[in-house]
């Protein structure tokens, strides 16, 4: 009976990882060990499970059918492990989390390092990257993402916090160029925008009545690092639209002035996402709890803190971008 299950988990990992190399990293095995295990499984079953080329691999029709059954079995095993974790109430094992670079370094990593300190049997791996990570294919237990997530069944999500974005500039810049009163005034100003590759990200700003409006911004200065945008704004190079947590200290010290502080500002939701499963391992669930508890602290004070929206429970997420 045991022989019938040999190689099944490795096969499932190879499918979910998208390649033998990634599966090897996730399982701490060599690529050749993954290949030999799959080859033995194919020989025992008498079918070819993968179509393999030098550049890619894909499931055959038999492989897809076999994977669907194996996946359910492996999911049940993972569920059982999660239930045991919950019963022991002991956080242990490896936890891999991906997050945006600056937000991760400034906001999420300190929370997770405290979490690791509280649980000495936890193996924590943090990855910082501003591209959208394929959580399942790249073997992450949790990903931190921003913005609307859509619908689907591949991932699950929980809102961690609501981040506020504000328009600001250096006092010297505003003295020289004037204070914009309405959205149309922005055309006469220098702006500092975030751009990644060929994609530029527009601004959503309040009009005189407080309604948030999508604004197309033309700029000669573009950056793919929001910390550099803040530096440029402090140097008096133009208007910027940034997360409040990033420029809060500069506003308090007077290096930057928040523009239209009496109007509503744009909010962006921050989510934790993870592969869909009936039960989360305890180490993942408690890490998400820690992020949700502490990221919601220190949001923009005053009227915005009072308007903070409630956190949501688990919701479906579209695909795995």
mmCIF file of C-alpha atoms in Angstrom:
data_model
loop_
_atom_site.group_PDB
_atom_site.id
_atom_site.type_symbol
_atom_site.label_atom_id
_atom_site.label_comp_id
_atom_site.label_asym_id
_atom_site.label_seq_id
_atom_site.Cartn_x
_atom_site.Cartn_y
_atom_site.Cartn_z
ATOM 1 C CA UNK A 1 0.000 0.000 0.000
ATOM 2 C CA UNK A 2 2.823 2.386 0.871
ATOM 3 C CA UNK A 3 4.302 2.089 -2.651
ATOM 4 C CA UNK A 4 1.048 3.368 -4.121
ATOM 5 C CA UNK A 5 1.572 6.735 -2.408
ATOM 6 C CA UNK A 6 5.265 7.122 -3.158
ATOM 7 C CA UNK A 7 5.888 10.249 -5.186
ATOM 8 C CA UNK A 8 2.317 11.557 -4.965
ATOM 9 C CA UNK A 9 3.131 14.565 -2.764
ATOM 10 C CA UNK A 10 6.172 15.412 -4.891
ATOM 11 C CA UNK A 11 3.990 15.194 -8.014
ATOM 12 C CA UNK A 12 1.432 17.601 -6.488
ATOM 13 C CA UNK A 13 4.173 20.000 -5.423
ATOM 14 C CA UNK A 14 5.684 19.907 -8.930
ATOM 15 C CA UNK A 15 2.316 20.821 -10.448
ATOM 16 C CA UNK A 16 1.595 23.619 -7.962
ATOM 17 C CA UNK A 17 5.116 25.041 -8.165
ATOM 18 C CA UNK A 18 5.026 25.160 -11.963
ATOM 19 C CA UNK A 19 8.447 23.574 -12.431
ATOM 20 C CA UNK A 20 10.678 20.882 -10.985
ATOM 21 C CA UNK A 21 13.216 23.530 -9.950
ATOM 22 C CA UNK A 22 10.679 25.465 -7.876
ATOM 23 C CA UNK A 23 9.324 22.261 -6.372
ATOM 24 C CA UNK A 24 12.868 21.311 -5.397
ATOM 25 C CA UNK A 25 13.304 24.635 -3.581
ATOM 26 C CA UNK A 26 10.003 24.225 -1.747
ATOM 27 C CA UNK A 27 10.773 20.646 -0.667
ATOM 28 C CA UNK A 28 14.507 21.197 -0.003
ATOM 29 C CA UNK A 29 15.390 18.491 -2.543
ATOM 30 C CA UNK A 30 17.521 18.474 -5.678
ATOM 31 C CA UNK A 31 15.902 18.962 -9.072
ATOM 32 C CA UNK A 32 17.091 15.537 -10.144
ATOM 33 C CA UNK A 33 15.406 13.968 -7.094
ATOM 34 C CA UNK A 34 12.113 15.573 -8.129
ATOM 35 C CA UNK A 35 12.529 14.342 -11.711
ATOM 36 C CA UNK A 36 13.380 10.785 -10.643
ATOM 37 C CA UNK A 37 10.413 10.637 -8.251
ATOM 38 C CA UNK A 38 8.009 11.755 -10.988
ATOM 39 C CA UNK A 39 9.588 9.315 -13.471
ATOM 40 C CA UNK A 40 9.114 6.402 -11.022
ATOM 41 C CA UNK A 41 5.503 7.441 -10.500
ATOM 42 C CA UNK A 42 4.915 7.583 -14.270
ATOM 43 C CA UNK A 43 6.492 4.148 -14.683
ATOM 44 C CA UNK A 44 4.328 2.635 -11.952
ATOM 45 C CA UNK A 45 1.145 4.189 -13.345
ATOM 46 C CA UNK A 46 2.035 3.371 -16.925
ATOM 47 C CA UNK A 47 1.187 6.863 -18.175
ATOM 48 C CA UNK A 48 3.004 10.086 -18.922
ATOM 49 C CA UNK A 49 2.028 12.799 -16.432
ATOM 50 C CA UNK A 50 4.008 15.745 -17.820
ATOM 51 C CA UNK A 51 4.858 17.075 -21.245
ATOM 52 C CA UNK A 52 8.377 18.393 -20.719
ATOM 53 C CA UNK A 53 10.521 20.611 -22.942
ATOM 54 C CA UNK A 54 13.751 22.482 -22.235
ATOM 55 C CA UNK A 55 11.713 25.630 -21.468
ATOM 56 C CA UNK A 56 8.444 24.497 -19.919
ATOM 57 C CA UNK A 57 6.396 21.685 -18.496
ATOM 58 C CA UNK A 58 2.670 21.057 -18.632
ATOM 59 C CA UNK A 59 0.327 18.293 -17.540
ATOM 60 C CA UNK A 60 -0.868 15.696 -19.998
ATOM 61 C CA UNK A 61 -4.573 14.838 -20.022
ATOM 62 C CA UNK A 62 -3.833 11.808 -17.812
ATOM 63 C CA UNK A 63 -1.675 14.002 -15.587
ATOM 64 C CA UNK A 64 -4.437 16.557 -15.140
ATOM 65 C CA UNK A 65 -6.963 13.884 -14.196
ATOM 66 C CA UNK A 66 -4.550 12.243 -11.751
ATOM 67 C CA UNK A 67 -3.604 15.622 -10.232
ATOM 68 C CA UNK A 68 -7.225 16.530 -9.475
ATOM 69 C CA UNK A 69 -7.611 13.372 -7.383
ATOM 70 C CA UNK A 70 -4.193 13.660 -5.753
ATOM 71 C CA UNK A 71 -4.768 17.300 -4.888
ATOM 72 C CA UNK A 72 -7.860 16.449 -2.864
ATOM 73 C CA UNK A 73 -5.950 13.792 -0.962
ATOM 74 C CA UNK A 74 -3.003 16.089 -0.230
ATOM 75 C CA UNK A 75 -5.382 18.871 0.841
ATOM 76 C CA UNK A 76 -6.945 16.479 3.339
ATOM 77 C CA UNK A 77 -3.497 15.681 4.724
ATOM 78 C CA UNK A 78 -2.730 19.393 5.026
ATOM 79 C CA UNK A 79 -6.054 19.941 6.774
ATOM 80 C CA UNK A 80 -5.203 17.215 9.243
ATOM 81 C CA UNK A 81 -1.844 18.796 9.974
ATOM 82 C CA UNK A 82 -3.493 22.182 10.489
ATOM 83 C CA UNK A 83 -5.967 20.684 12.946
ATOM 84 C CA UNK A 84 -3.115 19.088 14.875
ATOM 85 C CA UNK A 85 -1.320 22.444 14.928
ATOM 86 C CA UNK A 86 -4.421 24.094 16.347
ATOM 87 C CA UNK A 87 -4.773 21.399 18.981
ATOM 88 C CA UNK A 88 -1.167 21.775 20.108
ATOM 89 C CA UNK A 89 -1.376 25.589 20.091
ATOM 90 C CA UNK A 90 2.348 25.597 19.324
ATOM 91 C CA UNK A 91 3.693 27.623 16.423
ATOM 92 C CA UNK A 92 6.362 25.664 14.553
ATOM 93 C CA UNK A 93 7.564 24.927 11.031
ATOM 94 C CA UNK A 94 8.414 27.109 8.045
ATOM 95 C CA UNK A 95 6.404 30.201 7.121
ATOM 96 C CA UNK A 96 7.176 32.035 3.842
ATOM 97 C CA UNK A 97 5.693 35.509 3.356
ATOM 98 C CA UNK A 98 5.986 37.869 0.374
ATOM 99 C CA UNK A 99 5.342 41.621 0.590
ATOM 100 C CA UNK A 100 6.056 44.943 -1.179
ATOM 101 C CA UNK A 101 9.535 46.260 -0.444
ATOM 102 C CA UNK A 102 9.036 49.535 1.430
ATOM 103 C CA UNK A 103 5.729 48.676 3.076
ATOM 104 C CA UNK A 104 7.220 45.366 4.126
ATOM 105 C CA UNK A 105 10.378 46.888 5.522
ATOM 106 C CA UNK A 106 8.677 49.774 7.339
ATOM 107 C CA UNK A 107 5.321 48.315 8.366
ATOM 108 C CA UNK A 108 5.050 44.531 8.145
ATOM 109 C CA UNK A 109 8.545 43.217 8.937
ATOM 110 C CA UNK A 110 8.772 44.713 12.475
ATOM 111 C CA UNK A 111 5.490 42.987 13.354
ATOM 112 C CA UNK A 112 6.606 39.662 11.933
ATOM 113 C CA UNK A 113 9.999 39.829 13.622
ATOM 114 C CA UNK A 114 8.241 40.306 16.961
ATOM 115 C CA UNK A 115 6.050 37.335 16.048
ATOM 116 C CA UNK A 116 9.131 35.207 15.345
ATOM 117 C CA UNK A 117 10.647 36.278 18.650
ATOM 118 C CA UNK A 118 7.542 35.037 20.475
ATOM 119 C CA UNK A 119 7.703 31.627 18.762
ATOM 120 C CA UNK A 120 11.252 30.217 18.763
ATOM 121 C CA UNK A 121 10.254 27.055 16.860
ATOM 122 C CA UNK A 122 9.009 29.086 13.879
ATOM 123 C CA UNK A 123 11.169 29.221 10.723
ATOM 124 C CA UNK A 124 10.330 32.577 9.129
ATOM 125 C CA UNK A 125 11.273 33.575 5.568
ATOM 126 C CA UNK A 126 10.392 37.091 4.386
ATOM 127 C CA UNK A 127 10.650 38.088 0.717
ATOM 128 C CA UNK A 128 10.459 41.736 -0.429
ATOM 129 C CA UNK A 129 9.400 42.462 -4.003
ATOM 130 C CA UNK A 130 7.197 45.102 -5.638
ATOM 131 C CA UNK A 131 5.946 42.852 -8.431
ATOM 132 C CA UNK A 132 2.731 40.869 -7.965
ATOM 133 C CA UNK A 133 3.847 37.484 -6.667
ATOM 134 C CA UNK A 134 2.147 34.255 -7.732
ATOM 135 C CA UNK A 135 1.748 32.949 -4.204
ATOM 136 C CA UNK A 136 0.932 29.376 -5.188
ATOM 137 C CA UNK A 137 3.491 28.920 -7.980
ATOM 138 C CA UNK A 138 6.311 30.488 -5.982
ATOM 139 C CA UNK A 139 5.585 28.544 -2.821
ATOM 140 C CA UNK A 140 4.586 31.305 -0.422
ATOM 141 C CA UNK A 141 2.278 30.662 2.506
ATOM 142 C CA UNK A 142 1.103 34.294 2.661
ATOM 143 C CA UNK A 143 1.329 37.297 0.345
ATOM 144 C CA UNK A 144 0.667 40.931 1.261
ATOM 145 C CA UNK A 145 -1.125 42.877 -1.491
ATOM 146 C CA UNK A 146 -2.903 46.170 -2.088
ATOM 147 C CA UNK A 147 -6.092 47.103 -3.912
ATOM 148 C CA UNK A 148 -9.160 45.300 -5.229
ATOM 149 C CA UNK A 149 -8.728 41.537 -5.427
ATOM 150 C CA UNK A 150 -11.797 40.388 -7.360
ATOM 151 C CA UNK A 151 -13.459 36.981 -7.108
ATOM 152 C CA UNK A 152 -12.190 33.459 -7.492
ATOM 153 C CA UNK A 153 -11.294 30.283 -5.651
ATOM 154 C CA UNK A 154 -7.495 29.922 -5.971
ATOM 155 C CA UNK A 155 -6.729 32.242 -3.062
ATOM 156 C CA UNK A 156 -8.331 33.459 0.124
ATOM 157 C CA UNK A 157 -7.806 36.893 1.668
ATOM 158 C CA UNK A 158 -8.281 38.981 4.768
ATOM 159 C CA UNK A 159 -8.128 42.753 4.951
ATOM 160 C CA UNK A 160 -5.239 43.800 7.184
ATOM 161 C CA UNK A 161 -5.636 47.576 7.143
ATOM 162 C CA UNK A 162 -6.891 50.559 5.213
ATOM 163 C CA UNK A 163 -4.033 52.806 4.102
ATOM 164 C CA UNK A 164 -4.616 56.523 3.401
ATOM 165 C CA UNK A 165 -2.949 58.389 0.542
ATOM 166 C CA UNK A 166 -2.458 62.154 0.748
ATOM 167 C CA UNK A 167 -1.305 64.982 -1.507
ATOM 168 C CA UNK A 168 1.610 67.005 -0.176
ATOM 169 C CA UNK A 169 4.579 69.211 -1.064
ATOM 170 C CA UNK A 170 7.429 71.088 0.590
ATOM 171 C CA UNK A 171 6.610 74.545 2.049
ATOM 172 C CA UNK A 172 9.275 76.170 -0.139
ATOM 173 C CA UNK A 173 7.773 74.669 -3.269
ATOM 174 C CA UNK A 174 4.283 75.931 -2.376
ATOM 175 C CA UNK A 175 5.644 79.401 -1.595
ATOM 176 C CA UNK A 176 7.286 79.568 -5.018
ATOM 177 C CA UNK A 177 4.566 77.930 -7.101
ATOM 178 C CA UNK A 178 1.377 78.646 -5.177
ATOM 179 C CA UNK A 179 -1.140 76.477 -3.357
ATOM 180 C CA UNK A 180 -3.496 74.514 -5.669
ATOM 181 C CA UNK A 181 -7.121 75.290 -4.831
ATOM 182 C CA UNK A 182 -8.871 73.006 -7.333
ATOM 183 C CA UNK A 183 -7.944 69.971 -9.419
ATOM 184 C CA UNK A 184 -7.456 72.089 -12.536
ATOM 185 C CA UNK A 185 -4.625 73.963 -10.783
ATOM 186 C CA UNK A 186 -2.495 70.791 -10.830
ATOM 187 C CA UNK A 187 -1.762 71.330 -14.535
ATOM 188 C CA UNK A 188 0.464 74.278 -13.581
ATOM 189 C CA UNK A 189 2.468 72.264 -11.040
ATOM 190 C CA UNK A 190 5.376 69.843 -11.144
ATOM 191 C CA UNK A 191 4.336 66.375 -10.002
ATOM 192 C CA UNK A 192 6.277 63.365 -8.804
ATOM 193 C CA UNK A 193 4.684 60.084 -9.829
ATOM 194 C CA UNK A 194 5.165 56.391 -9.272
ATOM 195 C CA UNK A 195 5.784 54.382 -12.436
ATOM 196 C CA UNK A 196 6.787 50.746 -12.778
ATOM 197 C CA UNK A 197 8.056 49.686 -16.188
ATOM 198 C CA UNK A 198 5.759 51.119 -18.856
ATOM 199 C CA UNK A 199 2.894 51.526 -16.401
ATOM 200 C CA UNK A 200 2.156 54.814 -14.671
ATOM 201 C CA UNK A 201 -0.259 55.001 -11.772
ATOM 202 C CA UNK A 202 -2.827 57.818 -11.797
ATOM 203 C CA UNK A 203 -4.001 59.722 -8.747
ATOM 204 C CA UNK A 204 -7.441 59.767 -7.098
ATOM 205 C CA UNK A 205 -7.918 63.160 -5.510
ATOM 206 C CA UNK A 206 -10.815 65.066 -3.898
ATOM 207 C CA UNK A 207 -12.509 67.869 -5.796
ATOM 208 C CA UNK A 208 -13.844 70.999 -4.064
ATOM 209 C CA UNK A 209 -16.969 69.066 -3.000
ATOM 210 C CA UNK A 210 -14.930 66.206 -1.537
ATOM 211 C CA UNK A 211 -15.742 63.673 -4.276
ATOM 212 C CA UNK A 212 -12.770 61.505 -5.234
ATOM 213 C CA UNK A 213 -11.843 61.859 -8.907
ATOM 214 C CA UNK A 214 -9.377 59.862 -11.015
ATOM 215 C CA UNK A 215 -6.788 62.332 -12.309
ATOM 216 C CA UNK A 216 -4.340 61.675 -15.146
ATOM 217 C CA UNK A 217 -1.028 63.248 -14.149
ATOM 218 C CA UNK A 218 1.702 64.291 -16.592
ATOM 219 C CA UNK A 219 5.161 64.448 -15.049
ATOM 220 C CA UNK A 220 8.780 64.763 -16.107
ATOM 221 C CA UNK A 221 9.977 62.985 -12.940
ATOM 222 C CA UNK A 222 8.953 59.355 -12.524
ATOM 223 C CA UNK A 223 10.167 56.832 -9.961
ATOM 224 C CA UNK A 224 9.590 53.175 -9.141
ATOM 225 C CA UNK A 225 10.415 53.759 -5.469
ATOM 226 C CA UNK A 226 8.000 55.728 -3.286
ATOM 227 C CA UNK A 227 10.697 56.551 -0.730
ATOM 228 C CA UNK A 228 12.621 58.421 -3.432
ATOM 229 C CA UNK A 229 9.413 60.269 -4.329
ATOM 230 C CA UNK A 230 9.178 61.440 -0.712
ATOM 231 C CA UNK A 231 12.828 62.539 -0.823
ATOM 232 C CA UNK A 232 12.183 64.492 -4.026
ATOM 233 C CA UNK A 233 9.129 66.171 -2.511
ATOM 234 C CA UNK A 234 11.097 67.227 0.579
ATOM 235 C CA UNK A 235 13.717 68.664 -1.785
ATOM 236 C CA UNK A 236 11.043 70.912 -3.281
ATOM 237 C CA UNK A 237 10.769 69.215 -6.675
ATOM 238 C CA UNK A 238 6.992 69.022 -6.813
ATOM 239 C CA UNK A 239 3.716 67.638 -5.524
ATOM 240 C CA UNK A 240 3.494 64.009 -4.471
ATOM 241 C CA UNK A 241 0.660 61.611 -3.599
ATOM 242 C CA UNK A 242 1.889 59.095 -1.055
ATOM 243 C CA UNK A 243 0.799 56.812 1.814
ATOM 244 C CA UNK A 244 0.251 58.799 4.989
ATOM 245 C CA UNK A 245 2.447 56.464 7.035
ATOM 246 C CA UNK A 246 5.405 57.331 4.801
ATOM 247 C CA UNK A 247 5.159 61.136 5.018
ATOM 248 C CA UNK A 248 3.544 61.501 8.478
ATOM 249 C CA UNK A 249 6.794 62.418 10.266
ATOM 250 C CA UNK A 250 7.723 64.924 7.547
ATOM 251 C CA UNK A 251 4.335 66.612 7.915
ATOM 252 C CA UNK A 252 4.739 66.777 11.686
ATOM 253 C CA UNK A 253 8.199 68.349 11.395
ATOM 254 C CA UNK A 254 7.059 70.808 8.718
ATOM 255 C CA UNK A 255 9.231 69.400 5.923
ATOM 256 C CA UNK A 256 6.058 68.665 3.973
ATOM 257 C CA UNK A 257 2.624 70.268 3.953
ATOM 258 C CA UNK A 258 -0.492 68.162 3.466
ATOM 259 C CA UNK A 259 -2.675 69.714 0.769
ATOM 260 C CA UNK A 260 -6.479 69.614 1.124
ATOM 261 C CA UNK A 261 -6.238 68.048 4.569
ATOM 262 C CA UNK A 262 -9.839 69.068 5.237
ATOM 263 C CA UNK A 263 -11.125 66.954 2.335
ATOM 264 C CA UNK A 264 -11.602 63.170 2.170
ATOM 265 C CA UNK A 265 -8.572 61.279 0.951
ATOM 266 C CA UNK A 266 -8.155 58.103 -1.067
ATOM 267 C CA UNK A 267 -7.919 54.835 0.843
ATOM 268 C CA UNK A 268 -6.300 51.625 -0.370
ATOM 269 C CA UNK A 269 -6.969 48.302 1.328
ATOM 270 C CA UNK A 270 -4.080 46.046 2.312
ATOM 271 C CA UNK A 271 -4.774 42.299 2.254
ATOM 272 C CA UNK A 272 -3.126 39.069 3.299
ATOM 273 C CA UNK A 273 -3.682 36.355 0.669
ATOM 274 C CA UNK A 274 -3.001 32.633 0.863
ATOM 275 C CA UNK A 275 -3.752 29.440 -1.115
ATOM 276 C CA UNK A 276 -7.359 28.320 -0.649
ATOM 277 C CA UNK A 277 -7.674 25.598 1.965
ATOM 278 C CA UNK A 278 -10.272 24.639 4.529
ATOM 279 C CA UNK A 279 -7.955 25.141 7.497
ATOM 280 C CA UNK A 280 -4.980 27.458 7.812
ATOM 281 C CA UNK A 281 -1.932 26.184 9.695
ATOM 282 C CA UNK A 282 -1.697 27.815 13.099
ATOM 283 C CA UNK A 283 1.567 29.577 12.194
ATOM 284 C CA UNK A 284 -0.124 31.276 9.218
ATOM 285 C CA UNK A 285 -3.332 32.164 11.038
ATOM 286 C CA UNK A 286 -1.576 33.768 14.008
ATOM 287 C CA UNK A 287 0.801 35.685 11.722
ATOM 288 C CA UNK A 288 -2.180 37.140 9.852
ATOM 289 C CA UNK A 289 -3.838 37.993 13.181
ATOM 290 C CA UNK A 290 -0.692 39.819 14.313
ATOM 291 C CA UNK A 291 -0.514 41.822 11.070
ATOM 292 C CA UNK A 292 -4.206 42.728 11.213
ATOM 293 C CA UNK A 293 -4.025 43.803 14.859
ATOM 294 C CA UNK A 294 -0.993 46.038 14.524
ATOM 295 C CA UNK A 295 -1.255 47.387 10.980
ATOM 296 C CA UNK A 296 -4.599 48.922 11.862
ATOM 297 C CA UNK A 297 -2.835 50.957 14.557
ATOM 298 C CA UNK A 298 -1.269 54.285 13.649
ATOM 299 C CA UNK A 299 -3.462 55.065 10.661
ATOM 300 C CA UNK A 300 -4.183 58.686 9.883
ATOM 301 C CA UNK A 301 -5.421 60.398 13.094
ATOM 302 C CA UNK A 302 -8.504 62.477 13.737
ATOM 303 C CA UNK A 303 -11.436 62.391 11.352
ATOM 304 C CA UNK A 304 -9.989 59.633 9.186
ATOM 305 C CA UNK A 305 -9.342 57.330 12.114
ATOM 306 C CA UNK A 306 -12.979 57.769 13.101
ATOM 307 C CA UNK A 307 -14.089 56.798 9.600
ATOM 308 C CA UNK A 308 -11.928 53.684 9.479
ATOM 309 C CA UNK A 309 -13.841 50.817 7.943
ATOM 310 C CA UNK A 310 -14.350 47.518 9.715
ATOM 311 C CA UNK A 311 -12.071 44.634 8.870
ATOM 312 C CA UNK A 312 -13.640 41.831 6.853
ATOM 313 C CA UNK A 313 -13.483 38.116 7.320
ATOM 314 C CA UNK A 314 -12.114 35.710 4.761
ATOM 315 C CA UNK A 315 -13.204 36.562 1.207
ATOM 316 C CA UNK A 316 -12.518 34.878 -2.157
ATOM 317 C CA UNK A 317 -9.799 36.279 -4.377
ATOM 318 C CA UNK A 318 -9.519 36.178 -8.148
ATOM 319 C CA UNK A 319 -6.876 33.844 -9.567
ATOM 320 C CA UNK A 320 -3.171 34.086 -8.928
ATOM 321 C CA UNK A 321 -1.903 37.088 -10.840
#
